[in-house]
Coordinates of C-alpha atoms in Angstrom, one line a residue:
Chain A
X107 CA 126.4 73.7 -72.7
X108 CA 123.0 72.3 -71.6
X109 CA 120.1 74.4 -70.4
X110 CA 119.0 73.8 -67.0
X111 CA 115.2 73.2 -67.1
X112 CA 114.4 75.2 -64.7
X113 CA 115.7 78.2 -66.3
X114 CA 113.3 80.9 -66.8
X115 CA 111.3 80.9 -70.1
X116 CA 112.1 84.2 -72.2
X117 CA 110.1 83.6 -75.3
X118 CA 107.0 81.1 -75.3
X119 CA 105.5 80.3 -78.3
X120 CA 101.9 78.6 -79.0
X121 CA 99.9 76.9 -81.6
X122 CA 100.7 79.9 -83.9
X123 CA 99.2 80.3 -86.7
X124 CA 99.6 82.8 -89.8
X125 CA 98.6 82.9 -93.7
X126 CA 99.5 84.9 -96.7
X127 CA 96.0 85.4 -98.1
X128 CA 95.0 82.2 -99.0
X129 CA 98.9 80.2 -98.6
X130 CA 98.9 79.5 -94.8
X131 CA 102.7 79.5 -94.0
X132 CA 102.6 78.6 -90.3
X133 CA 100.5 75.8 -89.6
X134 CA 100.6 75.5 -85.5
X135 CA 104.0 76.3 -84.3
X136 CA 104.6 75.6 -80.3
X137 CA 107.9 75.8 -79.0
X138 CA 109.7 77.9 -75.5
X139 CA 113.2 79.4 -75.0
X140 CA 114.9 79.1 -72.2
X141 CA 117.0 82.0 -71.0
X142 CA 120.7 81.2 -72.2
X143 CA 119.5 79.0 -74.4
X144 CA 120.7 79.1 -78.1
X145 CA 118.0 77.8 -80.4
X146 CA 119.0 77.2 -84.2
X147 CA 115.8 76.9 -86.9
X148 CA 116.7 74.6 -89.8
X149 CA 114.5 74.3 -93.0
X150 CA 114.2 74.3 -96.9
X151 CA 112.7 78.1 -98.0
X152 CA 109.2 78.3 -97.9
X153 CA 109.0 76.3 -94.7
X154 CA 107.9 79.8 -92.3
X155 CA 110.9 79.8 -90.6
X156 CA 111.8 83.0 -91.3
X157 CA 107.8 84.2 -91.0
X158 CA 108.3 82.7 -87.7
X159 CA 110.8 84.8 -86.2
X160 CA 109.5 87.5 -87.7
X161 CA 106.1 87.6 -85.8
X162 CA 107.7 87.2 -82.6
X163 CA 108.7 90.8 -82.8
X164 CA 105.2 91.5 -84.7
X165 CA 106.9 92.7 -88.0
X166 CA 104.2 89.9 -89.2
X167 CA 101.1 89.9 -87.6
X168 CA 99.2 86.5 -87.0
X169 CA 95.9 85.1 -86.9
X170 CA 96.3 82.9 -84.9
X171 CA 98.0 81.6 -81.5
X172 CA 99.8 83.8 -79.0
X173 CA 103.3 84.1 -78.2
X174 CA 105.2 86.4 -75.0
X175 CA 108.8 87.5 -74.2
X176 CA 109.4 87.7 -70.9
X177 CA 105.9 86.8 -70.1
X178 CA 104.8 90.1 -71.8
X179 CA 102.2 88.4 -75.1
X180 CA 103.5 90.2 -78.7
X181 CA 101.0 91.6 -80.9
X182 CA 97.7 90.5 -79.1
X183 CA 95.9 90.5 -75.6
X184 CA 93.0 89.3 -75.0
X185 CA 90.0 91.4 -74.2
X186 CA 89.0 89.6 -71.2
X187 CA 85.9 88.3 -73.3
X188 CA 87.7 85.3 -75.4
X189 CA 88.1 87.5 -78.1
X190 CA 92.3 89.2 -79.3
X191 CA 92.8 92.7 -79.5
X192 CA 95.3 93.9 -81.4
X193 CA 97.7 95.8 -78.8
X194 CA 98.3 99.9 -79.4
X195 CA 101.1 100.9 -81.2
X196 CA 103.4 102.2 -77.7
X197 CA 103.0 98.4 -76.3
X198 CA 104.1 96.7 -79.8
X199 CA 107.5 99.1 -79.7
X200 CA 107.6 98.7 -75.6
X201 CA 107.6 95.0 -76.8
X202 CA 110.6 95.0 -79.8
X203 CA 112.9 96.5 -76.9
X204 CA 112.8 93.1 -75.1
X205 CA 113.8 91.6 -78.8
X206 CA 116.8 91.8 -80.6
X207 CA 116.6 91.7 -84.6
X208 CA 119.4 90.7 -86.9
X209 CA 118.3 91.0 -90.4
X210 CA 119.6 89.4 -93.7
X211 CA 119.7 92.6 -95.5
X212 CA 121.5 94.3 -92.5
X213 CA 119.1 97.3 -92.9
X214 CA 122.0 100.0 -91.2
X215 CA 120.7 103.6 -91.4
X216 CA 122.6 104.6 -94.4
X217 CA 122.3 108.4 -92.8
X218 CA 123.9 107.7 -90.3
X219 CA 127.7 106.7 -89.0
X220 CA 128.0 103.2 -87.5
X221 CA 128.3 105.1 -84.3
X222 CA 125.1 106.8 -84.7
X223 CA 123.8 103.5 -85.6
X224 CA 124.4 101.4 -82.5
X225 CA 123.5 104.8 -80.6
X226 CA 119.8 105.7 -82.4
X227 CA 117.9 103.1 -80.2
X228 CA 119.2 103.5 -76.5
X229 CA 119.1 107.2 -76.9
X230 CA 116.3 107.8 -78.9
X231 CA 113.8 105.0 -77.7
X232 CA 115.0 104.3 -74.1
X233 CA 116.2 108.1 -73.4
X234 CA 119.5 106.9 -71.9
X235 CA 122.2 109.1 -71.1
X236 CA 123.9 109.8 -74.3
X237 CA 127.6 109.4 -73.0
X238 CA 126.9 106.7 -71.0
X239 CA 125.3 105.3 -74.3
X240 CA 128.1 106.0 -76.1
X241 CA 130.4 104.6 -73.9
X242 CA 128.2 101.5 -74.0
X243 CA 127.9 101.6 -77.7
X244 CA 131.9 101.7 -78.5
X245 CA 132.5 98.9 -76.3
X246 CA 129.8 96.5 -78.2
X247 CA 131.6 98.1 -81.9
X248 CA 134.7 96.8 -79.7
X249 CA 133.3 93.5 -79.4
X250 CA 132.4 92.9 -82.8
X251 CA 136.0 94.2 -83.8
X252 CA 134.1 97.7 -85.7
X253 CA 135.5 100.2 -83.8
X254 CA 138.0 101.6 -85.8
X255 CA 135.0 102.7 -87.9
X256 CA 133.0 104.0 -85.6
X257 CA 132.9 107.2 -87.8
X258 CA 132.3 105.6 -91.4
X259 CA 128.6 105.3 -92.7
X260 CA 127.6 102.1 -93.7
X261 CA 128.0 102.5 -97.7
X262 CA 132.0 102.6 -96.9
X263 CA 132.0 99.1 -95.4
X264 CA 131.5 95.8 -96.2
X265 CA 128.5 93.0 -96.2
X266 CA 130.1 91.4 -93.1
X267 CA 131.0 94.3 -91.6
X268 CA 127.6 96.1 -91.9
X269 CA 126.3 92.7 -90.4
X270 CA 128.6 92.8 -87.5
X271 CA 127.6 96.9 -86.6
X272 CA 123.6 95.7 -87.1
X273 CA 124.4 93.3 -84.5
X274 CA 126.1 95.6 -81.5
X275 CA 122.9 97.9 -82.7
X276 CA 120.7 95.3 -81.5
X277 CA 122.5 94.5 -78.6
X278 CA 122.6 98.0 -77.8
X279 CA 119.1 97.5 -76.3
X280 CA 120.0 95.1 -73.9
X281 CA 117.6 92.5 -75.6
X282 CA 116.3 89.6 -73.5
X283 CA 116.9 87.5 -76.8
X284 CA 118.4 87.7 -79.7
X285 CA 116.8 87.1 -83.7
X286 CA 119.1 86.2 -86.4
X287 CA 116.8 85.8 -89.2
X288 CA 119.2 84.2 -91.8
X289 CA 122.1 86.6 -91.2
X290 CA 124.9 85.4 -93.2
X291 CA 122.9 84.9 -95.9
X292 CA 123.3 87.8 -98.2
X293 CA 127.4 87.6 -97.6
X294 CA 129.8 86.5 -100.2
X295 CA 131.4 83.3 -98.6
X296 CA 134.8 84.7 -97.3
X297 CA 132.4 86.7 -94.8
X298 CA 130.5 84.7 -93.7
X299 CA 132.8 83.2 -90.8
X300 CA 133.4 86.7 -88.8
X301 CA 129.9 87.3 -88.4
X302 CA 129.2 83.6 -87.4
X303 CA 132.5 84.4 -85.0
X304 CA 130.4 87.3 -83.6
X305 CA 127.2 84.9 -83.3
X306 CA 129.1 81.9 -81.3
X307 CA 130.7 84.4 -78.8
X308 CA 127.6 85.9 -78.2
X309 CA 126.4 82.2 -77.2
X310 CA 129.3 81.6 -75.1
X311 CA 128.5 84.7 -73.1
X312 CA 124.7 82.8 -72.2
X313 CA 123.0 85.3 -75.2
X314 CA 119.9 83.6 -75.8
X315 CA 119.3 83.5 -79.6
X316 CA 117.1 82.2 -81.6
X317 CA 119.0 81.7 -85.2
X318 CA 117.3 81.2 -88.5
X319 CA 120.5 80.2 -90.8
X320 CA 121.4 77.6 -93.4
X321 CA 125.1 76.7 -91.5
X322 CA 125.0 73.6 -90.5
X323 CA 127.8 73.0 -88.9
X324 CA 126.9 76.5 -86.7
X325 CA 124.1 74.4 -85.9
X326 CA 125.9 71.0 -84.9
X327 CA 128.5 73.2 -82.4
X328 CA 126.5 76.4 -80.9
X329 CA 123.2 75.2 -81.2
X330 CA 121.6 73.9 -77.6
X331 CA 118.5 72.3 -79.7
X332 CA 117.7 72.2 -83.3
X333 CA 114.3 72.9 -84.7
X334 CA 113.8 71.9 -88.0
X335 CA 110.5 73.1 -90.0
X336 CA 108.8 72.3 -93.2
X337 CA 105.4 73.2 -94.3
X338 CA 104.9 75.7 -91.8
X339 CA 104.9 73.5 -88.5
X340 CA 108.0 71.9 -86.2
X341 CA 109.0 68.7 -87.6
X342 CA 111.8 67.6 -85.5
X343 CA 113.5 69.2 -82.6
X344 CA 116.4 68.0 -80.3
X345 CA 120.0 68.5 -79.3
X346 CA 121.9 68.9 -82.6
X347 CA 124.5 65.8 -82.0
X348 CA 121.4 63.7 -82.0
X349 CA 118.6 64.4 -84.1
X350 CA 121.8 66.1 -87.0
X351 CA 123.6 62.6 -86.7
X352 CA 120.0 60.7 -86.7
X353 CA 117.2 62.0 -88.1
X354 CA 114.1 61.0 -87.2
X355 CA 112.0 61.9 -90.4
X356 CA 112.4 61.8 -93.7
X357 CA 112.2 64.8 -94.7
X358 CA 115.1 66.1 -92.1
X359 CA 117.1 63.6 -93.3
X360 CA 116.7 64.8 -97.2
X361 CA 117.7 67.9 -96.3
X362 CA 120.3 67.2 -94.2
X363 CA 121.3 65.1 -97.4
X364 CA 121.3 67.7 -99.6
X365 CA 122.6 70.7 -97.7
X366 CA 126.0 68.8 -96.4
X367 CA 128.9 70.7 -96.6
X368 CA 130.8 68.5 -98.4
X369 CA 128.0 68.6 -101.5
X370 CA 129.2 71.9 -101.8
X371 CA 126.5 73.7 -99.2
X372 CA 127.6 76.6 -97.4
X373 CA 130.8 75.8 -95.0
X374 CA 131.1 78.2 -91.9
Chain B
X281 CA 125.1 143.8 -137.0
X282 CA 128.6 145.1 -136.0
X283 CA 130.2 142.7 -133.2
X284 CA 132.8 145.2 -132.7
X285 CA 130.3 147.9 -130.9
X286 CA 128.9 144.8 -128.4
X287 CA 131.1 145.6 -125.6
X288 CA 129.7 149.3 -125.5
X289 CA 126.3 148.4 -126.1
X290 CA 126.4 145.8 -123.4
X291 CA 127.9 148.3 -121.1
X292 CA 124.9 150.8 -122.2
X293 CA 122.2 148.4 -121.5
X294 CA 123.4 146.3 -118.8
X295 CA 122.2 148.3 -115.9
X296 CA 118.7 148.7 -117.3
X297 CA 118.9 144.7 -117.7
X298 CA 120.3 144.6 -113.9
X299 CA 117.4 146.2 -112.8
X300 CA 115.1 143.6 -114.3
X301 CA 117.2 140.5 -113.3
X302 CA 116.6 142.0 -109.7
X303 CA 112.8 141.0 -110.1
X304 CA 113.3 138.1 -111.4
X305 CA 115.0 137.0 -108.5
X306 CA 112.9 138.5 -106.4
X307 CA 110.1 136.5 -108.4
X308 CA 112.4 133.3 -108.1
X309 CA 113.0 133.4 -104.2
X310 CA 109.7 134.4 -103.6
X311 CA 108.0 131.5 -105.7
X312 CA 110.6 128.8 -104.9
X313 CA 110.0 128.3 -101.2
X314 CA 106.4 128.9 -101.6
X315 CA 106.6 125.9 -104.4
X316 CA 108.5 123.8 -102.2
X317 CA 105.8 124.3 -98.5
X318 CA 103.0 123.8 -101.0
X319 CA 104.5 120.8 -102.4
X320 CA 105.0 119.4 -98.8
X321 CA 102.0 120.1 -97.7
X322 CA 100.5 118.5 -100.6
X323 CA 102.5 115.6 -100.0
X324 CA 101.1 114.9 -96.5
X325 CA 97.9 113.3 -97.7
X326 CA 99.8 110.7 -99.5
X327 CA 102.3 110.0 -97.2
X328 CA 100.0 109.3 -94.2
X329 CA 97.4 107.7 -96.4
X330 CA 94.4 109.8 -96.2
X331 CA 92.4 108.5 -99.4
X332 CA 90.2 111.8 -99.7
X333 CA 92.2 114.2 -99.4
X334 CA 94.8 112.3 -101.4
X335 CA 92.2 111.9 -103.8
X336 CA 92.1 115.6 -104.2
X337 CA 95.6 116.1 -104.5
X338 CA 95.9 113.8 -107.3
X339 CA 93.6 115.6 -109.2
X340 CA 95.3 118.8 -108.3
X341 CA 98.5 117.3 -109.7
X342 CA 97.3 116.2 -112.7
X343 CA 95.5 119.7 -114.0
X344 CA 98.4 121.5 -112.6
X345 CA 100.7 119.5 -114.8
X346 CA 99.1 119.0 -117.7
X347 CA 98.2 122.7 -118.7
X348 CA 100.5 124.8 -119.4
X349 CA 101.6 127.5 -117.1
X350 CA 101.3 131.0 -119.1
X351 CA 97.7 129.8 -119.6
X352 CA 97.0 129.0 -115.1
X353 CA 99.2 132.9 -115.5
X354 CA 96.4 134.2 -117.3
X355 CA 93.7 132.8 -115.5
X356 CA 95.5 134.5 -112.6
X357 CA 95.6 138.1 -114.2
X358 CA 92.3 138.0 -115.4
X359 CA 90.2 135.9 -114.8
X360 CA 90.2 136.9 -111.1
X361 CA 89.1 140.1 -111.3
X362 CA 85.8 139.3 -113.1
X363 CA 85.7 137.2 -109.4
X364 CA 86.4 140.8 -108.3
X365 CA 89.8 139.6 -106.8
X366 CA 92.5 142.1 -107.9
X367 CA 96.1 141.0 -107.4
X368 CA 98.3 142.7 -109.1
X369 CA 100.6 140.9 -111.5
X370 CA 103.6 140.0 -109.1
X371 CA 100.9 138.4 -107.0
X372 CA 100.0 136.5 -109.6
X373 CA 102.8 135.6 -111.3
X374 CA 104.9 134.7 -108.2
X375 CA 101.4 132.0 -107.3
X376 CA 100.9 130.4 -110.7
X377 CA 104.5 129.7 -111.0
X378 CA 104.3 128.6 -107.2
X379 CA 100.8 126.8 -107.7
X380 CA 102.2 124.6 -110.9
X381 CA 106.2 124.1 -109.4
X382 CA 104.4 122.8 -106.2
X383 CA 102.7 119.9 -108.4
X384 CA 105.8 118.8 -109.9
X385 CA 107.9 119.4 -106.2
X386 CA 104.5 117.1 -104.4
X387 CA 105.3 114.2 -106.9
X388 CA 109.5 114.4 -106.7
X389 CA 109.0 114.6 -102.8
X390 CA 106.4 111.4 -102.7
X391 CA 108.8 109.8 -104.9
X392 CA 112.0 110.3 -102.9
X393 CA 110.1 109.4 -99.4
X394 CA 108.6 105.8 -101.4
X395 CA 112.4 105.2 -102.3
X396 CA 113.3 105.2 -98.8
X397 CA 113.8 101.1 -98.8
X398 CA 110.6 99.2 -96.6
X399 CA 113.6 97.4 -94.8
X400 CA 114.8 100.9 -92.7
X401 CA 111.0 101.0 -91.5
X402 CA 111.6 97.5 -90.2
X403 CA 114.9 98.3 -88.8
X404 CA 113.3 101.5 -87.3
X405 CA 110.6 99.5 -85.7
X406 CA 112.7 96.3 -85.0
X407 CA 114.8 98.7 -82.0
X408 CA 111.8 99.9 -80.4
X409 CA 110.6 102.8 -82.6
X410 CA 107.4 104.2 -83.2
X411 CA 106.2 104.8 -86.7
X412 CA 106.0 108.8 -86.4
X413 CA 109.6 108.9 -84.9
X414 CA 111.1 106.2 -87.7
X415 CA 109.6 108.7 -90.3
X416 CA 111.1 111.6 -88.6
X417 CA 114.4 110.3 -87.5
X418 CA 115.1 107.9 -90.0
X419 CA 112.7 107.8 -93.6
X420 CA 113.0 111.9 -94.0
X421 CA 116.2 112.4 -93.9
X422 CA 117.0 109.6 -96.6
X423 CA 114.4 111.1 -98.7
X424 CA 115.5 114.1 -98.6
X425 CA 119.1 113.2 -99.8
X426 CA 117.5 110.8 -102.3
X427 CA 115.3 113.8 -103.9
X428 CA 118.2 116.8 -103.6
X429 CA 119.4 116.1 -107.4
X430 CA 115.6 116.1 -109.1
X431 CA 114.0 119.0 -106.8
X432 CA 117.2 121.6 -107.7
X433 CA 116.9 120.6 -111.0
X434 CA 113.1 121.5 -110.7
X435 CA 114.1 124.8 -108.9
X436 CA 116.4 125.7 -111.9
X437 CA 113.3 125.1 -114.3
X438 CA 111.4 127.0 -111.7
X439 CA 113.8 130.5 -112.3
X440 CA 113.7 130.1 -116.2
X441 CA 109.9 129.5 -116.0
X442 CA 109.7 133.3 -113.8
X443 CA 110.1 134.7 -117.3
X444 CA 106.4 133.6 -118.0
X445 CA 105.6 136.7 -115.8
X446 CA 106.9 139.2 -118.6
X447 CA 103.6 137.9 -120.0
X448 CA 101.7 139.7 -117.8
X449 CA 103.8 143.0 -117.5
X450 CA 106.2 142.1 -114.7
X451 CA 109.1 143.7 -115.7
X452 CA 111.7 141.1 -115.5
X453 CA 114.7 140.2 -117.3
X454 CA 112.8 139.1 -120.0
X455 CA 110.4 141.9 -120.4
X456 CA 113.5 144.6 -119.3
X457 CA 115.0 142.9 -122.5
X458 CA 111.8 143.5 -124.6
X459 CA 111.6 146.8 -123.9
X460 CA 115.4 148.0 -124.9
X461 CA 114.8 145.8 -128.5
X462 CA 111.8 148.0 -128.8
X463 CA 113.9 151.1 -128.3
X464 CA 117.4 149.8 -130.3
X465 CA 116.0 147.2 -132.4
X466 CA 119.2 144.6 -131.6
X467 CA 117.1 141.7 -130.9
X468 CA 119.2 139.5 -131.1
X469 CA 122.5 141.3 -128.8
X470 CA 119.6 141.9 -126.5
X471 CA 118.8 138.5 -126.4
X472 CA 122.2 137.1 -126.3
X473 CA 122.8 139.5 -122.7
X474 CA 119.3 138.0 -121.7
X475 CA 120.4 134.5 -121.9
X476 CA 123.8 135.1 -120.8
X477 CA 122.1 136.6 -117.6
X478 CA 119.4 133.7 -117.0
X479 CA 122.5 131.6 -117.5
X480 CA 124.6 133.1 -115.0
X481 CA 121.6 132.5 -112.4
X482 CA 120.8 128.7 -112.5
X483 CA 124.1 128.1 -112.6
X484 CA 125.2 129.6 -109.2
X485 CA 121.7 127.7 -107.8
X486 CA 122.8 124.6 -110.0
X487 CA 126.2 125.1 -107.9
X488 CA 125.1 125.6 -104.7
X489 CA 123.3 122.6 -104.8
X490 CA 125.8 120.2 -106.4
X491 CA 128.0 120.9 -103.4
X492 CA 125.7 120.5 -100.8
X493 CA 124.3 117.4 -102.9
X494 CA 127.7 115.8 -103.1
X495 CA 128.5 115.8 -99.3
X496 CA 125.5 114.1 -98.4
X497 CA 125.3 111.4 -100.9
X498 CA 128.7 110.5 -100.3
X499 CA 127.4 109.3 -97.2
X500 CA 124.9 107.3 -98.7
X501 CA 127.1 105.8 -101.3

């Protein structure tokens, strides 16, 4: 489904820059998301993919480069006199409402029911009304087909379905985007498809995602444009049946080469 | 020693031993929840990351563990008065068992909150949370599951260590016991109710807190 370009940017981001002491991982990274857009980030480990998505809701900070949701910038302003000011700690969290984050790990609160969960944010950060959160929150367990354990804590269920609550918590927020930072990575194969089922209905519904994953074929059929990085910058980008089925680069095509499903990669 | 006479000499002393088991329960729940607020508040420092003052702490730590606690009794008893502090000896008995139990409770509490995985901060922080209220609402409480098992079993070292005050004339269970082998000369019967009585004691605490223990780290599997 193509992305008008005139749709509104959600998250814009420029020249950015960040280092692990002396190993810079992100050399320079530009790109914008459009809103409904669903953006899949390819790359071998090590490439700052992951770095990347993590600094647009300032887990990482940055040294470099700026980057906004909804025109609001992440992490820095700028003082007025050239020079970036770190923002206070209020505008960073007022900032990670606006963003979504699905992690790897799922990171539930192991204290707390699934319910609980998908409830903590709306009622604890945004001071909603707790039954209409709740109302809110069992219809997005609904969606990911959790809410016959709406009661369980996480320990009792599995990795897919821990995955599956994590994402109705984040959507819980009403995100303007979404962050999948390589979410079906940590599940045992036979898993991994109803989470990626969760992840392409979300896109249906005009989500707008940005998905760090190593499933290629999520990224040939949901993705709108494919970014793929290595060495901490953007070396190709494009609409997946193009730059998947011809690769511009070398390096692309190598790893397209070597993570094909039928080699025995991942299969979704 | 004739075993067939225990059951009436238990039933002679028993009551006199009763007596005694009453302070040292009142020494016990007096000293354990002052042990515990100490050990809090000395894990503050730590937790927020306030070098000096978690400097000092660290230092307290490591004298209050590594001497031993009849000897921090007796510096209690008297070596405060030549300060011309007089406290008399439940006072001190009740503070150097709180003063050294708080040391060991500061480092089980650190330990538990540090266990608490990085990845909940993120989580915390990744819907919108600030760092106070993902402590509060999400890093406690996981602690404080996490550290249930090793701070009870501090608290039940805590009660046996309350016999320590005999030492300085409390007259506990352990002293209570003293004083009727001084009077029969059946050490060792004495000793056996004595025991029997500490015994009974940690293991309604142990108890208590296996239960309460076992609901809440079911959740956490």
């Amino acid at each position: 489904m193509p992305i008008p370009a005139g749709a509104p940017i959600v998250v814009s981001v420029n020249g950015l820059v960040k280092s692990f002491g002396p190993h810079r991982v992100l050399n320079g990274v530009s790109f914008d998301v459009r809103r409904g857009e669903v953006v899949v980030v390819l790359g071998p480990s090590g490439s700052g993919k992951s770095t990347m998505l993590r600094c647009v809701n300032f887990l990482e900070t940055f040294e470099g480069g700026t980057i906004t949701v909804d025109g609001a910038p992440v992490g820095y302003r700028s003082d007025g006199q050239g020079r970036r000011r770190m923002l206070d700690e209020k505008m960073v969290a007022e900032n990670r409402e606006r963003v979504g984050m699905v992690f790897q790990s799922f990171n539930l609160f192991s204290h707390r029911t699934v319910l609980q969960n998908v409830m903590m944010g709306p009622v604890s950060v945004q001071h909603r009304d707790k039954s209409e959160v709740r109302k809110q929150a069992l219809e997005l367990l609904e969606k990911v087909g959790m809410a016959e354990k709406a009661d369980q804590y996480p320990a009792r269920l599995s990795g897919g379905q821990q995955q599956r609550v994590a994402i109705a918590r984040a959507l819980a927020m009403r995100p303007a985007v979404m962050l999948f930072d390589e979410a079906t990575s940590a599940l045992d194969p036979e898993l991994v498809g109803e989470v990626l089922r969760v992840m392409r209905e979300l896109a249906t519904e005009g989500m707008t995602m940005v998905v760090v994953t190593h499933e290629m074929s999520f990224a040939r059929e949901v993705a709108d444009r494919v970014i793929f990085m290595d060495g901490g910058a953007i070396v190709e980008q494009g609409v997946p049946h193009e730059i998947m089925a011809n690769p511009q680069t070398e390096r692309f095509r190598s790893f397209l080469g070597t993570d094909r499903p039928d080699r025995g990669a991942r299969i979704a | 020693m004739d075993w067939s006479q225990f059951g009436s000499f238990a039933a002679r002393y028993l009551p006199q031993l009763w007596n005694g088991m009453l302070v040292t329960i009142a020494v016990a729940a007096l000293a354990a929840p002052t042990a515990v607020a100490i050990g809090v508040v000395l894990t503050v420092p730590r937790v927020a990351g306030w070098r000096l003052l978690s400097g000092f702490v660290r230092a307290y730590i490591e004298v209050m563990r590594n001497t031993p606690l009849l000897v921090q009794m007796y510096l209690l008893f008297f070596g405060l008065p030549i300060l011309g502090i007089f406290w008399d000896e439940i006072t001190c008995g009740v503070l150097a068992v709180s003063l050294q139990h708080a040391a060991f409770l500061s480092e089980l509490i650190r330990s538990g909150i540090a266990a608490v995985s990085p990845k909940q901060w993120e989580a915390g922080q990744a819907i919108g949370m600030r760092r106070w209220a993902v402590f509060r609402q999400i890093i406690l409480p996981q602690a404080a599951i996490k550290v249930m098992a090793p701070v009870s079993n501090q608290l039940i070292v805590l009660v046996k260590d309350t016999s320590l005050v005999s030492a300085i004339g409390v007259l506990d269970l352990t002293l209570s016991g003293k004083v009727i082998i001084e009077r029969s000369g059946a050490s060792f019967e004495v000793f056996i109710l004595v025991a029997a009585l500490y015994l009974i004691l940690t293991s309604v605490i142990g108890a208590g807190f296996r239960i309460s223990e076992a609901r809440f780290t079911r959740r956490l599997g």
